[in-house]
Amino acid sequence: MQAVVVRNVSKYFKKGKREIVRAVENISFEIEEGEIFGILGPNGSGKSTLIRMIATLLIPDSGTIEVFGHDVLKEPDKVRRLIHRVSVEASFFKKLSAYENLFFSAGVYGLLKKKALDRINELMDLMGFDRKRLKDPIEDFSRGMQQKVAIARAFLTKPKLLLLDEPTTGLDPKAKREVQELILHANREGSTVLLSTHDMDEAYRLCHRLLIMHEGKLVVQGRPRDLVEKLRKKYPDASLETVFMEYTGKSFEELEMEEVS
């Protein structure tokens, strides 16, 4: 079954009185149930906009999106019951502890306290989180620690579709690896995963299939290994970075520098 079907989707934003900015333009792809599907691209390529449309948080200007057969515009409530989203701007009750934040979310999801406690501890243990710190206020946590709590919150109920928008951005290498292992764990438990990232190694390691975005457009899609192998004759040491440069003419680093400037 297809978990997500995106057909000819575009999204534009106004910048000032006259300028129209293209965030996503005429993108189509499908995600099969049970796979980890990646959206790979530099900052500003349209990844987050695309995920927000799938999550019913933004309305497409054109095209259609279905999640497990439900149209995101016609049946948004049904879609929201099937998805959990993690993004870099995750919000919390900052004065409350991690436990209190997670128990609040568990209650919203209808989990009983004992089951919620077991699940919280399981998830935090998988990410190497010190249980003693779960009693501390969120405002005392580093950004990486807050990100782990946000990920645990999304994984509480084993959702059908996980939308992960740059979930490992800003994490140290150890924390990043722990979160990546949790993503694989969730997928083994049956969750379909849509992962946006600008980390080439992460995309290659985790994703069954992916698409590469540049300036709001889809430039290529396929299995990471297949995309790389197609370029091996031309570039023996080819990687996903090579694939990106082949289709866009620029490296990730160059585009990130342009974004900063």
C-alpha positions in Angstrom: 0.0 0.0 0.0 1.1 3.5 -0.7 1.6 5.5 2.5 2.0 8.9 0.8 1.1 10.0 -2.7 2.2 13.5 -3.8 1.0 14.6 -7.2 2.1 17.8 -9.0 2.4 19.8 -5.7 3.5 23.4 -5.7 3.8 26.1 -3.0 4.7 29.8 -3.4 5.1 32.5 -0.8 4.9 36.3 -1.2 8.1 38.2 -0.2 7.3 41.9 0.0 4.7 43.5 -2.2 5.6 42.0 -5.5 8.2 39.2 -5.3 6.9 35.6 -5.3 9.2 33.0 -3.9 9.0 29.4 -5.1 9.2 27.0 -2.2 8.1 23.8 -4.0 7.3 23.4 -7.6 5.4 20.6 -9.4 6.7 17.8 -7.2 5.4 14.2 -7.5 6.5 11.1 -5.6 5.1 8.1 -3.7 6.1 6.5 -0.4 5.4 2.8 0.1 4.1 1.6 3.4 6.9 0.3 5.6 9.8 2.1 4.0 12.1 4.9 5.2 11.9 7.6 2.5 14.3 10.5 2.4 14.1 14.1 1.2 17.7 15.2 0.7 18.6 18.8 0.0 20.5 21.9 1.4 18.8 24.5 3.6 16.2 26.4 1.6 15.5 23.7 -0.9 11.9 23.2 0.1 12.2 20.1 2.3 10.4 21.6 5.4 7.7 23.2 3.2 6.9 19.8 1.6 6.7 18.1 5.0 4.5 20.8 6.4 2.0 20.3 3.5 2.0 16.5 4.1 1.3 17.2 7.8 -1.7 19.4 6.9 0.1 22.5 8.3 0.3 24.3 4.9 -2.1 24.3 2.0 -0.6 23.5 -1.4 -1.2 26.1 -4.1 -1.7 23.3 -6.6 -1.6 19.5 -6.7 -2.8 16.8 -4.4 -1.4 14.9 -1.4 -2.9 11.7 0.1 -1.8 9.9 3.3 -2.9 6.3 3.4 -5.7 7.2 0.9 -6.9 10.3 2.8 -6.7 13.7 1.0 -4.9 16.2 3.3 -7.3 19.0 2.3 -10.5 17.0 2.3 -9.8 14.8 5.3 -7.2 16.6 7.5 -8.4 15.2 10.8 -8.1 11.6 9.5 -4.6 12.4 8.3 -3.5 13.9 11.6 -4.5 10.8 13.5 -2.1 8.8 11.3 1.0 10.9 11.6 3.4 12.3 14.1 5.9 15.1 13.2 9.2 16.0 14.7 10.9 19.2 13.6 13.8 21.4 14.7 11.4 23.9 16.2 9.7 21.4 18.6 7.7 23.2 21.3 7.3 22.2 25.0 6.1 23.4 28.3 9.5 24.6 29.3 8.9 25.0 33.0 7.7 21.3 33.3 10.0 18.3 33.4 10.6 16.0 30.5 8.5 13.3 32.2 5.6 15.8 32.7 5.8 16.9 29.0 5.8 13.3 27.8 3.0 12.2 30.2 0.9 15.1 29.0 1.4 13.9 25.4 0.7 10.3 26.3 -2.6 11.4 27.9 -3.5 13.2 24.7 -2.8 9.9 22.8 -4.9 7.9 25.3 -2.0 5.9 26.8 -2.5 4.7 30.4 0.2 5.9 32.9 1.9 2.6 33.4 2.1 1.9 29.7 3.3 5.4 29.0 6.0 5.2 31.7 7.3 1.9 30.2 7.3 3.3 26.7 9.0 6.6 27.8 11.8 4.7 29.6 12.2 2.3 26.7 12.6 5.2 24.2 14.9 7.3 26.3 17.1 4.2 27.1 17.4 3.6 23.4 18.7 7.1 22.9 21.1 6.9 25.9 19.2 9.5 27.9 19.9 9.6 31.7 16.6 8.8 33.4 17.5 11.1 36.3 17.4 14.1 33.9 13.8 13.2 33.0 12.7 14.9 36.2 14.5 18.2 35.3 12.7 21.1 33.6 12.9 21.2 29.8 14.3 24.7 30.0 17.5 23.3 31.6 18.1 21.0 28.7 20.6 21.5 25.8 19.1 21.7 22.3 20.2 18.1 21.7 18.5 16.8 24.8 15.3 18.7 23.9 15.4 17.1 20.5 15.6 13.7 22.0 12.5 14.4 24.1 10.7 15.6 21.0 11.6 12.4 19.2 10.4 10.3 22.1 7.1 12.2 22.1 6.6 11.4 18.5 7.4 7.7 19.0 5.1 7.2 22.0 2.3 5.5 20.1 4.1 3.8 17.2 2.4 6.0 14.5 1.7 4.7 11.0 3.7 7.6 9.5 6.5 9.5 11.1 7.4 12.9 9.5 11.0 13.7 10.7 12.1 17.2 9.6 15.9 17.4 10.2 15.7 15.3 13.4 19.4 15.1 14.0 20.4 18.6 13.2 22.5 20.1 15.9 23.2 16.9 17.7 26.7 15.7 18.6 27.9 12.5 16.8 26.9 10.1 19.6 23.4 11.6 20.0 23.0 11.6 16.2 23.8 7.9 16.0 21.4 7.1 18.9 18.6 8.9 17.2 19.3 7.2 13.9 19.1 3.9 15.6 15.8 4.8 17.1 14.5 5.7 13.6 15.5 2.3 12.4 13.9 0.7 15.5 10.6 2.6 14.8 10.7 1.4 11.2 11.2 -2.2 12.4 8.2 -1.8 14.6 6.1 -0.9 11.6 6.2 2.8 11.2 6.6 4.3 7.7 9.2 7.1 7.9 9.6 10.3 5.9 12.9 11.8 6.8 14.2 15.2 5.6 17.9 15.8 6.0 20.9 17.6 4.5 23.2 14.9 5.9 24.4 12.8 3.0 25.7 9.9 5.2 22.5 9.8 7.2 20.4 9.6 4.0 22.6 6.9 2.5 22.5 4.8 5.7 18.9 5.1 6.7 16.8 5.5 3.5 15.4 2.8 1.3 14.6 5.4 -1.3 15.0 9.2 -1.5 14.5 12.2 -3.6 16.9 15.1 -4.0 15.6 18.7 -3.9 17.2 21.9 -5.2 15.5 25.3 -5.3 12.1 23.8 -4.7 12.4 21.2 -7.5 12.8 17.5 -7.5 16.1 16.8 -9.4 16.3 13.0 -9.1 14.9 10.1 -7.0 15.6 6.5 -6.4 17.5 4.1 -4.1 20.6 5.7 -2.7 22.9 2.9 -3.8 21.4 2.8 -7.3 21.9 6.6 -7.7 25.5 6.3 -6.7 26.2 3.2 -8.8 25.0 4.9 -11.9 27.9 7.4 -11.6 30.6 4.9 -10.7 32.0 4.6 -14.2 32.4 8.3 -14.5 33.3 8.9 -10.9 34.9 5.8 -9.2 34.6 7.4 -5.8 31.0 8.6 -6.3 28.8 9.4 -3.4 25.4 11.1 -2.8 27.4 14.4 -2.9 28.6 13.4 -6.4 25.0 12.7 -7.4 23.9 16.1 -6.1 26.6 17.9 -8.0 25.9 15.9 -11.2 22.3 17.1 -11.3 22.7 20.6 -9.9 26.2 21.7 -10.9 26.9 22.8 -7.3 28.0 21.2 -4.1 26.0 21.3 -0.8 28.8 23.4 0.7 28.5 26.0 -2.0 24.8 26.3 -1.6 25.0 26.4 2.2 27.4 29.3 1.9 25.1 31.1 -0.6 22.2 30.6 1.9 24.3 32.2 4.7 25.4 35.1 2.6 
